[in-house]
PDB file of C-alpha atoms in Angstrom:
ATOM      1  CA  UNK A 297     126.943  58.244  54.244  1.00 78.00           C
ATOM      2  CA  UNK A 298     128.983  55.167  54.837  1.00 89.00           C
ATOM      3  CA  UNK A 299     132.026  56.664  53.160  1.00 90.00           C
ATOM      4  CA  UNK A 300     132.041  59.941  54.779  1.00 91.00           C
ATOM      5  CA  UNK A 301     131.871  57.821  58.507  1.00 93.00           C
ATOM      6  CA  UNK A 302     134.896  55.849  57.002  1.00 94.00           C
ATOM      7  CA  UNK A 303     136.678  58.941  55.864  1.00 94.00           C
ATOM      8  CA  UNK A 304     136.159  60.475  59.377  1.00 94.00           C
ATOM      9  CA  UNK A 305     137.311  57.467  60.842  1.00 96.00           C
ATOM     10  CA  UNK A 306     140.243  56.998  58.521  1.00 96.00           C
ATOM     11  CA  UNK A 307     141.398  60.483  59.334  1.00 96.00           C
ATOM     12  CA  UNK A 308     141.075  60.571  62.790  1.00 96.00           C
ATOM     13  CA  UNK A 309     142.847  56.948  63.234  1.00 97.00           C
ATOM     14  CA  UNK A 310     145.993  58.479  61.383  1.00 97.00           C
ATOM     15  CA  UNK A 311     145.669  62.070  63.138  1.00 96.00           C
ATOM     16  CA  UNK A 312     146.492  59.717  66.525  1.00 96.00           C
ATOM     17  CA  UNK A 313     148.829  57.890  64.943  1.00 97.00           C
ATOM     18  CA  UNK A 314     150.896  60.757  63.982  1.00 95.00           C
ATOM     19  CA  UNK A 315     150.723  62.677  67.132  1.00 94.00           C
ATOM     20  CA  UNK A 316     151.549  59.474  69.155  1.00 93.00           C
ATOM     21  CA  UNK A 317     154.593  58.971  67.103  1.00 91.00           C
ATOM     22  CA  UNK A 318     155.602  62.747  67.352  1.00 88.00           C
ATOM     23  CA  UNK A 319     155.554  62.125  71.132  1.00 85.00           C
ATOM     24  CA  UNK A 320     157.162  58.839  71.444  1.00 85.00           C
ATOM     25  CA  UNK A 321     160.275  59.926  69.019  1.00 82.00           C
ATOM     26  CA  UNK A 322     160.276  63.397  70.746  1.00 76.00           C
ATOM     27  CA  UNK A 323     160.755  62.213  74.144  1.00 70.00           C
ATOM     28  CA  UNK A 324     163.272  59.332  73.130  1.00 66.00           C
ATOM     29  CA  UNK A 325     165.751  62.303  71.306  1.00 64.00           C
ATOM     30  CA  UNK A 326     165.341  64.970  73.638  1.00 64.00           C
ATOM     31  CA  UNK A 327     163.662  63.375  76.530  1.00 60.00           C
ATOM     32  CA  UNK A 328     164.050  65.804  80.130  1.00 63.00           C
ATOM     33  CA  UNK A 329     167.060  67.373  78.647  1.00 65.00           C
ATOM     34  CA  UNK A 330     167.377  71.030  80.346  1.00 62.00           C
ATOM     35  CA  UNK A 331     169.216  72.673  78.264  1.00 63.00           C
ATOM     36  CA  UNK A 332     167.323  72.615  75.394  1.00 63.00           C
ATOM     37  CA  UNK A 333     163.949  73.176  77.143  1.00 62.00           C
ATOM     38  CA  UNK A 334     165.817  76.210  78.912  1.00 64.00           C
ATOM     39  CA  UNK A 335     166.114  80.080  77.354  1.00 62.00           C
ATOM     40  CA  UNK A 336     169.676  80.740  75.608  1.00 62.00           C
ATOM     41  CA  UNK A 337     170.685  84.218  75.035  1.00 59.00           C
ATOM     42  CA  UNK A 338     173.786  84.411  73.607  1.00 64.00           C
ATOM     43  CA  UNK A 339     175.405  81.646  75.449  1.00 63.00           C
ATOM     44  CA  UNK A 340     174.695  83.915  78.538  1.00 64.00           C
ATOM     45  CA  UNK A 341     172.069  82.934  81.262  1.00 63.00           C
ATOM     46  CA  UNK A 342     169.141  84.988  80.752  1.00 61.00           C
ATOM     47  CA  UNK A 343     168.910  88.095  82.566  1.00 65.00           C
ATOM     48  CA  UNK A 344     164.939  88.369  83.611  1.00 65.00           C
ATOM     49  CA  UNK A 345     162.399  86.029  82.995  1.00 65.00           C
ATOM     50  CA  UNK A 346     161.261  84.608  79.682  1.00 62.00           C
ATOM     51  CA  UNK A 347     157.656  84.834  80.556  1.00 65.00           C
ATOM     52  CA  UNK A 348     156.440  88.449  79.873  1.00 68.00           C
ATOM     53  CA  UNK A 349     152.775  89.473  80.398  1.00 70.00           C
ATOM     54  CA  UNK A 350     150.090  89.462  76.900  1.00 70.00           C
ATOM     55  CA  UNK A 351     148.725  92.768  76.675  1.00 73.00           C
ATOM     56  CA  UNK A 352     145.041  92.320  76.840  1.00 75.00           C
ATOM     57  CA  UNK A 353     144.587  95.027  74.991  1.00 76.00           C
ATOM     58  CA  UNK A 354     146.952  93.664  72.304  1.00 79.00           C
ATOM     59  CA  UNK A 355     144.704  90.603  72.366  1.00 79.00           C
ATOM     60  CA  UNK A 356     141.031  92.543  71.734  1.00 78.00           C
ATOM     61  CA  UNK A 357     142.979  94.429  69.090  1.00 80.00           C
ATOM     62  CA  UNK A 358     143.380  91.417  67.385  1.00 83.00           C
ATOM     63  CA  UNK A 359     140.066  89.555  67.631  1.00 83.00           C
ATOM     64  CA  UNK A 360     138.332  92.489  65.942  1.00 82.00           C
ATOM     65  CA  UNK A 361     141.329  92.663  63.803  1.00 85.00           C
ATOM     66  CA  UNK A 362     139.809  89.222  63.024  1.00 88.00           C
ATOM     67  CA  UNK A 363     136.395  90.033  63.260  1.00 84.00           C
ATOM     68  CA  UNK A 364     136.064  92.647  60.948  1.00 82.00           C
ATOM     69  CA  UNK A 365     138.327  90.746  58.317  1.00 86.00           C
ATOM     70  CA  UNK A 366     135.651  87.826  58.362  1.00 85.00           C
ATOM     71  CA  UNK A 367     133.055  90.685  57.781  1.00 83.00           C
ATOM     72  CA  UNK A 368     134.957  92.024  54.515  1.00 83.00           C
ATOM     73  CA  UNK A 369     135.354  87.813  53.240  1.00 87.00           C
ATOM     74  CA  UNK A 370     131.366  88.009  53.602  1.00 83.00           C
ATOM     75  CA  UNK A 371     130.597  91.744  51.895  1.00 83.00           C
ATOM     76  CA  UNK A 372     132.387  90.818  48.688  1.00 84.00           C
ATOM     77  CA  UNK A 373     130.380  88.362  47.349  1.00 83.00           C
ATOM     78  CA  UNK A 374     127.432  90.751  48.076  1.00 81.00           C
ATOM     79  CA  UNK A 375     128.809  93.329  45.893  1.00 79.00           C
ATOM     80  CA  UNK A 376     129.607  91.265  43.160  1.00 81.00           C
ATOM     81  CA  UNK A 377     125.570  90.093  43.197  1.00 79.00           C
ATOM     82  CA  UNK A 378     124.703  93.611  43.093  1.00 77.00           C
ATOM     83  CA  UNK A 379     126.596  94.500  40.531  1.00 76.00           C
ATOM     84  CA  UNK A 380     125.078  91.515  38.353  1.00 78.00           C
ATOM     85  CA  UNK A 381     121.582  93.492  39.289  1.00 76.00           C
ATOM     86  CA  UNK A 382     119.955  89.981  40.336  1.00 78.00           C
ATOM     87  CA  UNK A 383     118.929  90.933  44.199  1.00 79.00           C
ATOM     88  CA  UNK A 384     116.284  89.964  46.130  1.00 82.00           C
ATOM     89  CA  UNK A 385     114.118  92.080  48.374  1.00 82.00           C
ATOM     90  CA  UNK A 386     115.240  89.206  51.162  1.00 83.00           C
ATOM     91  CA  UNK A 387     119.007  89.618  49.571  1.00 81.00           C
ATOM     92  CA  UNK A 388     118.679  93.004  50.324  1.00 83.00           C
ATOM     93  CA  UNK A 389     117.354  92.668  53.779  1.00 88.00           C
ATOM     94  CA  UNK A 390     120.012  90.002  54.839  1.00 84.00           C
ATOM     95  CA  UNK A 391     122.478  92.091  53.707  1.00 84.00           C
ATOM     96  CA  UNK A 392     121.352  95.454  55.819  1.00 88.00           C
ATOM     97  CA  UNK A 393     120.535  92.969  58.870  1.00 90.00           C
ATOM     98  CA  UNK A 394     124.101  91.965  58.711  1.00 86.00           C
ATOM     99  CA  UNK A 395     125.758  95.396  58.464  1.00 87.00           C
ATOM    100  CA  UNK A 396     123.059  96.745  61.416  1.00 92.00           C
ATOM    101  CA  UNK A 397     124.482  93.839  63.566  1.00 89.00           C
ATOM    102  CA  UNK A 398     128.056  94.761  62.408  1.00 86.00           C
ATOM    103  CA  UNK A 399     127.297  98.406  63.442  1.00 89.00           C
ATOM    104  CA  UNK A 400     125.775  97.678  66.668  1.00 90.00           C
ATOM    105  CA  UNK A 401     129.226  96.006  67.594  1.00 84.00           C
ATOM    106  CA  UNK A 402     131.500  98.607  66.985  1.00 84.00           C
ATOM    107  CA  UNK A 403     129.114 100.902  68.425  1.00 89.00           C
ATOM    108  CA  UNK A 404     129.347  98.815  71.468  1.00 87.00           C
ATOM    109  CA  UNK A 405     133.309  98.051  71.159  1.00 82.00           C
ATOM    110  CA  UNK A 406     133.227 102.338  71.188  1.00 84.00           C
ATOM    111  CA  UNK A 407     130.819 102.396  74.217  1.00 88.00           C
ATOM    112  CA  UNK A 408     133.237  99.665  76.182  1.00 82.00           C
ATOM    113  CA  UNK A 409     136.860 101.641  74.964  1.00 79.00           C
ATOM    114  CA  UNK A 410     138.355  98.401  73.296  1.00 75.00           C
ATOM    115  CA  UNK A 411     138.924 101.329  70.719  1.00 74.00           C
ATOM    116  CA  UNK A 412     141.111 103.536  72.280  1.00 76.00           C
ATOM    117  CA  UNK A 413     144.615 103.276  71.679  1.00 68.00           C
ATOM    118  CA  UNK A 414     145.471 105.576  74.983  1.00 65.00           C
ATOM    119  CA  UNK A 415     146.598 103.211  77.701  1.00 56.00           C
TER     120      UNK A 415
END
């Protein structure tokens, strides 16, 4: 237990190191320099603003995207079990609990529109 604490500690000590030294050289090369914390489009001033609006839609697209990828990481090992034809009735019932709770969310993603590509 002792090592792991000293690990932890070891790692976070040079984590802060490092991000304290990325700062301190950072800001004595570039320091409040404008031009290089400015937009450059083709040598021109820029012609609207830099900041444009995150679709929110874009965003919820994405989170399932990253939702339902997680889901696939943990059905694979399930089908590899049942194809070895070593599965548990509580195997069995962990892995329909799982893809009810998976169902009842995209039934409810349906129900809320986070679906529907029509804007």
């Amino acid at each position: 237990m002792k090592v792991v604490i000293v690990c932890v500690v070891f790692c976070g000590v040079i984590s802060v190191i490092m991000l304290t030294l990325g700062w301190v050289v950072s800001s004595c090369w570039f320091g409040n320099m404008r031009e290089l914390s400015s937009p450059f489009e083709c040598g021109f001033d820029p012609f609207g603003s830099s900041r444009v609006g995150f679709s929110l839609r874009f965003f919820m697209v994405m989170i399932l995207f990253i939702v339902f990828d997680f889901e696939t990481v943990l059905l694979m090992p399930f089908v590899f079990v049942l194809g070895s034809g070593f599965v548990s009735g509580y195997e069995v019932f962990g892995f329909i609990s799982f893809l009810l709770v998976l169902l009842v969310g995209v039934l409810y993603e349906m129900k809320e529109g986070a679906l529907e590509w029509g804007y």
